[in-house]
């Protein structure tokens, strides 16, 4: 957490006003890491798939969506309040009979809805209530017919969305694990009912692969199937992908078999037919397999897994594809204009080649390496006196610390190759 703050990954939300629990702001490097996670997900779950369509559904949908989906009634947690200090706790996560903060008496348990409420228009009355979406999935279901009408896809096909979701979490989170505001990467994969197990297994395998691609060590990733009593109201089978965080094994991502629950209820409640007609003129509600991933939770697992330390250095051993900065460029000495000029040219060239590149000419090269290791930059390029003679530079590898000399003319392709290899 200290590294994340110091080096510009994650800042506590609204810090100068004392903070807001479970909110965070993302600095340049955190933003880049999140962007890279989303890019990798989009590449694997949308672009590489045969028939997956992207969607940018709204954060504010009709409140009728959340009534139909069951969230108004069921998206609740049991809550107790301390009668003395008025702190609130999730009853199902509390072992003690009295308030853990002050020892006070706890209230009776009541259900607390996790959706944020707001109002549309000028008046605050029940007619104008709106909710900030607690999942991106519902925008997909209510646009199912739009996608079918525009693209006429054959089953199976998917609709995917990356976007913000909001939950009024009352449990104090572990860093960015549980947030009021977070991003989801969700795919609703529409299938014929008979095939659900096959598709469930396919997406489970895909999630395992995505964990490996994100750099998570297989020993720290496990799976846990939900008991019937803990499954969401819409699900017939749910498997959590769990990660062994420093604070324990906890949910990383979810995979749910949502049946035809959502399309069916939206059809009933909206009066618009959301069924599907296949090539043989059979009309039915497709069933749904849903892999759902949180961006921040992924980022936290990726950071925990990548953090490495010995007596000499702290290194974020991030997968190069996820590293916020791919390469850093240094002139050996900041007060040698020839070296600085050449290094600037290389820096510009790599930037123009669309890489995230850092420049550093402060202190000595050792300190610069240390600073780049700490933020996970896989490669550091140093322009030295030999560069001026033979147009080669040294490239130093973050993990092995080994250096090799590479021709300046080959730098762009060298980095490209290394990124493909890693
Ligand atoms: N549409 C299904 C759905 O929303 P979920 O298990 O409630 O299922 C999916 O959420 C994923 O979203 C979780 O596995 C987690 O990665 C992420 N997530 C959920 N609540 C979160 C929160 N409060 N803060 C950060 N990430 C969260």
PDB file of N, CA, C and O in Angstrom, residues 302-361:
ATOM      1  N   UNK A 302      -2.687  -8.992  -8.824  1.00  0.00           N
ATOM      2  CA  UNK A 302      -1.509  -8.848  -9.689  1.00  0.00           C
ATOM      3  C   UNK A 302      -0.370  -8.167  -8.908  1.00  0.00           C
ATOM      4  O   UNK A 302       0.779  -8.600  -8.954  1.00  0.00           O
ATOM      5  N   UNK A 303      -0.713  -7.129  -8.154  1.00  0.00           N
ATOM      6  CA  UNK A 303       0.319  -6.413  -7.382  1.00  0.00           C
ATOM      7  C   UNK A 303       0.894  -7.291  -6.276  1.00  0.00           C
ATOM      8  O   UNK A 303       2.110  -7.332  -6.065  1.00  0.00           O
ATOM      9  N   UNK A 304       0.012  -8.013  -5.568  1.00  0.00           N
ATOM     10  CA  UNK A 304       0.487  -8.873  -4.467  1.00  0.00           C
ATOM     11  C   UNK A 304       1.408  -9.944  -5.022  1.00  0.00           C
ATOM     12  O   UNK A 304       2.434 -10.276  -4.415  1.00  0.00           O
ATOM     13  N   UNK A 305       1.013 -10.526  -6.167  1.00  0.00           N
ATOM     14  CA  UNK A 305       1.793 -11.604  -6.749  1.00  0.00           C
ATOM     15  C   UNK A 305       3.127 -11.110  -7.275  1.00  0.00           C
ATOM     16  O   UNK A 305       4.141 -11.801  -7.215  1.00  0.00           O
ATOM     17  N   UNK A 306       3.139  -9.886  -7.782  1.00  0.00           N
ATOM     18  CA  UNK A 306       4.343  -9.365  -8.431  1.00  0.00           C
ATOM     19  C   UNK A 306       5.371  -8.832  -7.435  1.00  0.00           C
ATOM     20  O   UNK A 306       6.556  -8.728  -7.749  1.00  0.00           O
ATOM     21  N   UNK A 307       4.909  -8.512  -6.220  1.00  0.00           N
ATOM     22  CA  UNK A 307       5.812  -7.880  -5.248  1.00  0.00           C
ATOM     23  C   UNK A 307       6.901  -8.847  -4.814  1.00  0.00           C
ATOM     24  O   UNK A 307       6.624  -9.950  -4.347  1.00  0.00           O
ATOM     25  N   UNK A 308       8.135  -8.427  -4.957  1.00  0.00           N
ATOM     26  CA  UNK A 308       9.286  -9.279  -4.628  1.00  0.00           C
ATOM     27  C   UNK A 308      10.365  -8.404  -4.012  1.00  0.00           C
ATOM     28  O   UNK A 308      10.537  -7.258  -4.423  1.00  0.00           O
ATOM     29  N   UNK A 309      11.067  -8.972  -3.072  1.00  0.00           N
ATOM     30  CA  UNK A 309      12.025  -8.139  -2.337  1.00  0.00           C
ATOM     31  C   UNK A 309      13.210  -8.979  -1.878  1.00  0.00           C
ATOM     32  O   UNK A 309      13.030 -10.131  -1.475  1.00  0.00           O
ATOM     33  N   UNK A 310      14.429  -8.448  -1.987  1.00  0.00           N
ATOM     34  CA  UNK A 310      15.567  -9.061  -1.290  1.00  0.00           C
ATOM     35  C   UNK A 310      16.317  -7.952  -0.555  1.00  0.00           C
ATOM     36  O   UNK A 310      15.780  -6.849  -0.410  1.00  0.00           O
ATOM     37  N   UNK A 311      17.543  -8.206  -0.099  1.00  0.00           N
ATOM     38  CA  UNK A 311      18.232  -7.175   0.706  1.00  0.00           C
ATOM     39  C   UNK A 311      18.505  -5.928  -0.122  1.00  0.00           C
ATOM     40  O   UNK A 311      18.612  -4.823   0.405  1.00  0.00           O
ATOM     41  N   UNK A 312      18.635  -6.122  -1.465  1.00  0.00           N
ATOM     42  CA  UNK A 312      19.080  -4.992  -2.275  1.00  0.00           C
ATOM     43  C   UNK A 312      17.963  -4.209  -2.936  1.00  0.00           C
ATOM     44  O   UNK A 312      18.068  -3.017  -3.140  1.00  0.00           O
ATOM     45  N   UNK A 313      16.900  -4.904  -3.331  1.00  0.00           N
ATOM     46  CA  UNK A 313      15.916  -4.170  -4.119  1.00  0.00           C
ATOM     47  C   UNK A 313      14.497  -4.694  -3.923  1.00  0.00           C
ATOM     48  O   UNK A 313      14.278  -5.825  -3.481  1.00  0.00           O
ATOM     49  N   UNK A 314      13.548  -3.830  -4.257  1.00  0.00           N
ATOM     50  CA  UNK A 314      12.126  -4.186  -4.290  1.00  0.00           C
ATOM     51  C   UNK A 314      11.745  -4.202  -5.761  1.00  0.00           C
ATOM     52  O   UNK A 314      12.029  -3.245  -6.484  1.00  0.00           O
ATOM     53  N   UNK A 315      11.113  -5.294  -6.189  1.00  0.00           N
ATOM     54  CA  UNK A 315      10.761  -5.401  -7.613  1.00  0.00           C
ATOM     55  C   UNK A 315       9.299  -5.782  -7.751  1.00  0.00           C
ATOM     56  O   UNK A 315       8.813  -6.659  -7.037  1.00  0.00           O
ATOM     57  N   UNK A 316       8.621  -5.114  -8.660  1.00  0.00           N
ATOM     58  CA  UNK A 316       7.289  -5.589  -9.055  1.00  0.00           C
ATOM     59  C   UNK A 316       7.504  -6.423 -10.304  1.00  0.00           C
ATOM     60  O   UNK A 316       7.742  -5.876 -11.384  1.00  0.00           O
ATOM     61  N   UNK A 317       7.428  -7.745 -10.140  1.00  0.00           N
ATOM     62  CA  UNK A 317       7.688  -8.619 -11.291  1.00  0.00           C
ATOM     63  C   UNK A 317       6.410  -8.784 -12.104  1.00  0.00           C
ATOM     64  O   UNK A 317       5.860  -9.893 -12.216  1.00  0.00           O
ATOM     65  N   UNK A 318       5.942  -7.664 -12.635  1.00  0.00           N
ATOM     66  CA  UNK A 318       4.699  -7.678 -13.414  1.00  0.00           C
ATOM     67  C   UNK A 318       4.940  -8.315 -14.768  1.00  0.00           C
ATOM     68  O   UNK A 318       6.028  -8.200 -15.333  1.00  0.00           O
ATOM     69  N   UNK A 319       3.909  -8.963 -15.305  1.00  0.00           N
ATOM     70  CA  UNK A 319       3.975  -9.410 -16.696  1.00  0.00           C
ATOM     71  C   UNK A 319       4.209  -8.164 -17.556  1.00  0.00           C
ATOM     72  O   UNK A 319       3.500  -7.156 -17.375  1.00  0.00           O
ATOM     73  N   UNK A 320       5.151  -8.200 -18.489  1.00  0.00           N
ATOM     74  CA  UNK A 320       5.395  -7.002 -19.300  1.00  0.00           C
ATOM     75  C   UNK A 320       4.134  -6.415 -19.943  1.00  0.00           C
ATOM     76  O   UNK A 320       3.989  -5.208 -20.028  1.00  0.00           O
ATOM     77  N   UNK A 321       3.197  -7.274 -20.347  1.00  0.00           N
ATOM     78  CA  UNK A 321       1.969  -6.753 -20.981  1.00  0.00           C
ATOM     79  C   UNK A 321       1.187  -5.864 -20.017  1.00  0.00           C
ATOM     80  O   UNK A 321       0.452  -4.964 -20.445  1.00  0.00           O
ATOM     81  N   UNK A 322       1.315  -6.105 -18.712  1.00  0.00           N
ATOM     82  CA  UNK A 322       0.557  -5.317 -17.735  1.00  0.00           C
ATOM     83  C   UNK A 322       1.365  -4.161 -17.149  1.00  0.00           C
ATOM     84  O   UNK A 322       0.801  -3.244 -16.560  1.00  0.00           O
ATOM     85  N   UNK A 323       2.681  -4.202 -17.297  1.00  0.00           N
ATOM     86  CA  UNK A 323       3.526  -3.165 -16.674  1.00  0.00           C
ATOM     87  C   UNK A 323       3.116  -1.772 -17.164  1.00  0.00           C
ATOM     88  O   UNK A 323       2.951  -1.562 -18.363  1.00  0.00           O
ATOM     89  N   UNK A 324       2.948  -0.809 -16.237  1.00  0.00           N
ATOM     90  CA  UNK A 324       2.524   0.539 -16.652  1.00  0.00           C
ATOM     91  C   UNK A 324       3.534   1.190 -17.595  1.00  0.00           C
ATOM     92  O   UNK A 324       3.166   1.887 -18.518  1.00  0.00           O
ATOM     93  N   UNK A 325       4.818   0.969 -17.301  1.00  0.00           N
ATOM     94  CA  UNK A 325       5.875   1.496 -18.159  1.00  0.00           C
ATOM     95  C   UNK A 325       6.597   0.293 -18.759  1.00  0.00           C
ATOM     96  O   UNK A 325       7.027  -0.603 -18.032  1.00  0.00           O
ATOM     97  N   UNK A 326       6.740   0.281 -20.069  1.00  0.00           N
ATOM     98  CA  UNK A 326       7.382  -0.873 -20.702  1.00  0.00           C
ATOM     99  C   UNK A 326       8.905  -0.714 -20.714  1.00  0.00           C
ATOM    100  O   UNK A 326       9.632  -1.685 -20.593  1.00  0.00           O
ATOM    101  N   UNK A 327       9.342   0.513 -20.901  1.00  0.00           N
ATOM    102  CA  UNK A 327      10.783   0.715 -21.018  1.00  0.00           C
ATOM    103  C   UNK A 327      11.147   2.126 -20.523  1.00  0.00           C
ATOM    104  O   UNK A 327      10.389   3.075 -20.724  1.00  0.00           O
ATOM    105  N   UNK A 328      12.311   2.193 -19.845  1.00  0.00           N
ATOM    106  CA  UNK A 328      12.794   3.499 -19.392  1.00  0.00           C
ATOM    107  C   UNK A 328      14.090   3.812 -20.134  1.00  0.00           C
ATOM    108  O   UNK A 328      14.870   2.903 -20.439  1.00  0.00           O
ATOM    109  N   UNK A 329      14.285   5.079 -20.445  1.00  0.00           N
ATOM    110  CA  UNK A 329      15.487   5.484 -21.191  1.00  0.00           C
ATOM    111  C   UNK A 329      16.312   6.442 -20.333  1.00  0.00           C
ATOM    112  O   UNK A 329      15.776   7.406 -19.780  1.00  0.00           O
ATOM    113  N   UNK A 330      17.619   6.140 -20.197  1.00  0.00           N
ATOM    114  CA  UNK A 330      18.515   6.997 -19.411  1.00  0.00           C
ATOM    115  C   UNK A 330      19.717   7.425 -20.249  1.00  0.00           C
ATOM    116  O   UNK A 330      20.315   6.580 -20.920  1.00  0.00           O
ATOM    117  N   UNK A 331      20.128   8.683 -20.137  1.00  0.00           N
ATOM    118  CA  UNK A 331      21.480   9.025 -20.595  1.00  0.00           C
ATOM    119  C   UNK A 331      22.424   8.657 -19.439  1.00  0.00           C
ATOM    120  O   UNK A 331      22.088   8.893 -18.282  1.00  0.00           O
ATOM    121  N   UNK A 332      23.570   8.081 -19.729  1.00  0.00           N
ATOM    122  CA  UNK A 332      24.476   7.657 -18.655  1.00  0.00           C
ATOM    123  C   UNK A 332      24.748   8.815 -17.684  1.00  0.00           C
ATOM    124  O   UNK A 332      24.755   8.649 -16.479  1.00  0.00           O
ATOM    125  N   UNK A 333      24.913  10.000 -18.290  1.00  0.00           N
ATOM    126  CA  UNK A 333      25.198  11.156 -17.444  1.00  0.00           C
ATOM    127  C   UNK A 333      24.345  12.333 -17.931  1.00  0.00           C
ATOM    128  O   UNK A 333      24.266  12.608 -19.128  1.00  0.00           O
ATOM    129  N   UNK A 334      23.704  13.028 -16.954  1.00  0.00           N
ATOM    130  CA  UNK A 334      22.761  14.096 -17.329  1.00  0.00           C
ATOM    131  C   UNK A 334      23.470  15.355 -17.800  1.00  0.00           C
ATOM    132  O   UNK A 334      22.848  16.235 -18.420  1.00  0.00           O
ATOM    133  N   UNK A 335      24.784  15.474 -17.520  1.00  0.00           N
ATOM    134  CA  UNK A 335      25.440  16.717 -17.934  1.00  0.00           C
ATOM    135  C   UNK A 335      26.362  16.525 -19.149  1.00  0.00           C
ATOM    136  O   UNK A 335      27.308  17.267 -19.341  1.00  0.00           O
ATOM    137  N   UNK A 336      26.079  15.515 -19.928  1.00  0.00           N
ATOM    138  CA  UNK A 336      26.805  15.320 -21.192  1.00  0.00           C
ATOM    139  C   UNK A 336      25.807  15.511 -22.336  1.00  0.00           C
ATOM    140  O   UNK A 336      25.030  14.595 -22.652  1.00  0.00           O
ATOM    141  N   UNK A 337      25.789  16.714 -22.942  1.00  0.00           N
ATOM    142  CA  UNK A 337      24.745  17.039 -23.931  1.00  0.00           C
ATOM    143  C   UNK A 337      24.627  16.011 -25.065  1.00  0.00           C
ATOM    144  O   UNK A 337      23.503  15.705 -25.487  1.00  0.00           O
ATOM    145  N   UNK A 338      25.733  15.433 -25.525  1.00  0.00           N
ATOM    146  CA  UNK A 338      25.654  14.451 -26.613  1.00  0.00           C
ATOM    147  C   UNK A 338      24.838  13.224 -26.213  1.00  0.00           C
ATOM    148  O   UNK A 338      24.036  12.705 -26.991  1.00  0.00           O
ATOM    149  N   UNK A 339      25.106  12.780 -24.972  1.00  0.00           N
ATOM    150  CA  UNK A 339      24.388  11.593 -24.482  1.00  0.00           C
ATOM    151  C   UNK A 339      22.898  11.901 -24.286  1.00  0.00           C
ATOM    152  O   UNK A 339      22.032  11.116 -24.650  1.00  0.00           O
ATOM    153  N   UNK A 340      22.636  13.080 -23.720  1.00  0.00           N
ATOM    154  CA  UNK A 340      21.239  13.461 -23.454  1.00  0.00           C
ATOM    155  C   UNK A 340      20.476  13.581 -24.766  1.00  0.00           C
ATOM    156  O   UNK A 340      19.346  13.083 -24.900  1.00  0.00           O
ATOM    157  N   UNK A 341      21.116  14.180 -25.759  1.00  0.00           N
ATOM    158  CA  UNK A 341      20.460  14.385 -27.059  1.00  0.00           C
ATOM    159  C   UNK A 341      20.121  13.041 -27.713  1.00  0.00           C
ATOM    160  O   UNK A 341      19.005  12.816 -28.197  1.00  0.00           O
ATOM    161  N   UNK A 342      21.082  12.130 -27.671  1.00  0.00           N
ATOM    162  CA  UNK A 342      20.861  10.813 -28.284  1.00  0.00           C
ATOM    163  C   UNK A 342      19.767  10.049 -27.526  1.00  0.00           C
ATOM    164  O   UNK A 342      18.881   9.429 -28.124  1.00  0.00           O
ATOM    165  N   UNK A 343      19.849  10.123 -26.194  1.00  0.00           N
ATOM    166  CA  UNK A 343      18.844   9.420 -25.380  1.00  0.00           C
ATOM    167  C   UNK A 343      17.443   9.991 -25.630  1.00  0.00           C
ATOM    168  O   UNK A 343      16.462   9.251 -25.703  1.00  0.00           O
ATOM    169  N   UNK A 344      17.375  11.324 -25.810  1.00  0.00           N
ATOM    170  CA  UNK A 344      16.081  11.968 -26.085  1.00  0.00           C
ATOM    171  C   UNK A 344      15.499  11.462 -27.404  1.00  0.00           C
ATOM    172  O   UNK A 344      14.292  11.222 -27.510  1.00  0.00           O
ATOM    173  N   UNK A 345      16.378  11.299 -28.401  1.00  0.00           N
ATOM    174  CA  UNK A 345      15.927  10.816 -29.707  1.00  0.00           C
ATOM    175  C   UNK A 345      15.306   9.417 -29.580  1.00  0.00           C
ATOM    176  O   UNK A 345      14.247   9.129 -30.148  1.00  0.00           O
ATOM    177  N   UNK A 346      15.999   8.573 -28.800  1.00  0.00           N
ATOM    178  CA  UNK A 346      15.509   7.197 -28.610  1.00  0.00           C
ATOM    179  C   UNK A 346      14.187   7.202 -27.838  1.00  0.00           C
ATOM    180  O   UNK A 346      13.231   6.512 -28.200  1.00  0.00           O
ATOM    181  N   UNK A 347      14.153   8.030 -26.810  1.00  0.00           N
ATOM    182  CA  UNK A 347      12.929   8.160 -25.991  1.00  0.00           C
ATOM    183  C   UNK A 347      11.738   8.550 -26.873  1.00  0.00           C
ATOM    184  O   UNK A 347      10.672   7.940 -26.824  1.00  0.00           O
ATOM    185  N   UNK A 348      11.949   9.552 -27.737  1.00  0.00           N
ATOM    186  CA  UNK A 348      10.893  10.033 -28.643  1.00  0.00           C
ATOM    187  C   UNK A 348      10.465   8.937 -29.614  1.00  0.00           C
ATOM    188  O   UNK A 348       9.287   8.723 -29.872  1.00  0.00           O
ATOM    189  N   UNK A 349      11.479   8.244 -30.149  1.00  0.00           N
ATOM    190  CA  UNK A 349      11.180   7.210 -31.140  1.00  0.00           C
ATOM    191  C   UNK A 349      10.306   6.108 -30.525  1.00  0.00           C
ATOM    192  O   UNK A 349       9.341   5.643 -31.136  1.00  0.00           O
ATOM    193  N   UNK A 350      10.656   5.716 -29.300  1.00  0.00           N
ATOM    194  CA  UNK A 350       9.876   4.638 -28.659  1.00  0.00           C
ATOM    195  C   UNK A 350       8.478   5.116 -28.284  1.00  0.00           C
ATOM    196  O   UNK A 350       7.508   4.376 -28.391  1.00  0.00           O
ATOM    197  N   UNK A 351       8.379   6.367 -27.894  1.00  0.00           N
ATOM    198  CA  UNK A 351       7.056   6.938 -27.607  1.00  0.00           C
ATOM    199  C   UNK A 351       6.209   6.934 -28.875  1.00  0.00           C
ATOM    200  O   UNK A 351       5.041   6.571 -28.855  1.00  0.00           O
ATOM    201  N   UNK A 352       6.828   7.361 -29.978  1.00  0.00           N
ATOM    202  CA  UNK A 352       6.092   7.392 -31.246  1.00  0.00           C
ATOM    203  C   UNK A 352       5.706   5.990 -31.713  1.00  0.00           C
ATOM    204  O   UNK A 352       4.748   5.828 -32.463  1.00  0.00           O
ATOM    205  N   UNK A 353       6.478   4.992 -31.258  1.00  0.00           N
ATOM    206  CA  UNK A 353       6.138   3.602 -31.611  1.00  0.00           C
ATOM    207  C   UNK A 353       5.017   3.083 -30.707  1.00  0.00           C
ATOM    208  O   UNK A 353       4.692   1.900 -30.718  1.00  0.00           O
ATOM    209  N   UNK A 354       4.475   3.970 -29.863  1.00  0.00           N
ATOM    210  CA  UNK A 354       3.301   3.680 -29.042  1.00  0.00           C
ATOM    211  C   UNK A 354       3.602   2.880 -27.773  1.00  0.00           C
ATOM    212  O   UNK A 354       2.715   2.228 -27.234  1.00  0.00           O
ATOM    213  N   UNK A 355       4.838   2.909 -27.312  1.00  0.00           N
ATOM    214  CA  UNK A 355       5.144   2.268 -26.036  1.00  0.00           C
ATOM    215  C   UNK A 355       5.016   3.273 -24.905  1.00  0.00           C
ATOM    216  O   UNK A 355       5.199   4.467 -25.111  1.00  0.00           O
ATOM    217  N   UNK A 356       4.697   2.757 -23.710  1.00  0.00           N
ATOM    218  CA  UNK A 356       4.720   3.622 -22.525  1.00  0.00           C
ATOM    219  C   UNK A 356       6.164   3.691 -22.067  1.00  0.00           C
ATOM    220  O   UNK A 356       6.729   2.686 -21.616  1.00  0.00           O
ATOM    221  N   UNK A 357       6.750   4.868 -22.205  1.00  0.00           N
ATOM    222  CA  UNK A 357       8.186   5.014 -21.965  1.00  0.00           C
ATOM    223  C   UNK A 357       8.432   6.048 -20.858  1.00  0.00           C
ATOM    224  O   UNK A 357       7.745   7.064 -20.802  1.00  0.00           O
ATOM    225  N   UNK A 358       9.407   5.766 -20.005  1.00  0.00           N
ATOM    226  CA  UNK A 358       9.773   6.740 -18.968  1.00  0.00           C
ATOM    227  C   UNK A 358      11.154   7.309 -19.289  1.00  0.00           C
ATOM    228  O   UNK A 358      11.983   6.642 -19.915  1.00  0.00           O
ATOM    229  N   UNK A 359      11.373   8.513 -18.827  1.00  0.00           N
ATOM    230  CA  UNK A 359      12.676   9.182 -18.964  1.00  0.00           C
ATOM    231  C   UNK A 359      13.213   9.425 -17.572  1.00  0.00           C
ATOM    232  O   UNK A 359      12.463   9.848 -16.688  1.00  0.00           O
ATOM    233  N   UNK A 360      14.484   9.136 -17.357  1.00  0.00           N
ATOM    234  CA  UNK A 360      15.071   9.478 -16.057  1.00  0.00           C
ATOM    235  C   UNK A 360      16.530   9.862 -16.261  1.00  0.00           C
ATOM    236  O   UNK A 360      17.311   9.105 -16.851  1.00  0.00           O
ATOM    237  N   UNK A 361      16.894  11.060 -15.769  1.00  0.00           N
ATOM    238  CA  UNK A 361      18.303  11.461 -15.842  1.00  0.00           C
ATOM    239  C   UNK A 361      18.795  11.930 -14.471  1.00  0.00           C
ATOM    240  O   UNK A 361      19.790  12.609 -14.358  1.00  0.00           O
TER     241      UNK A 361
END
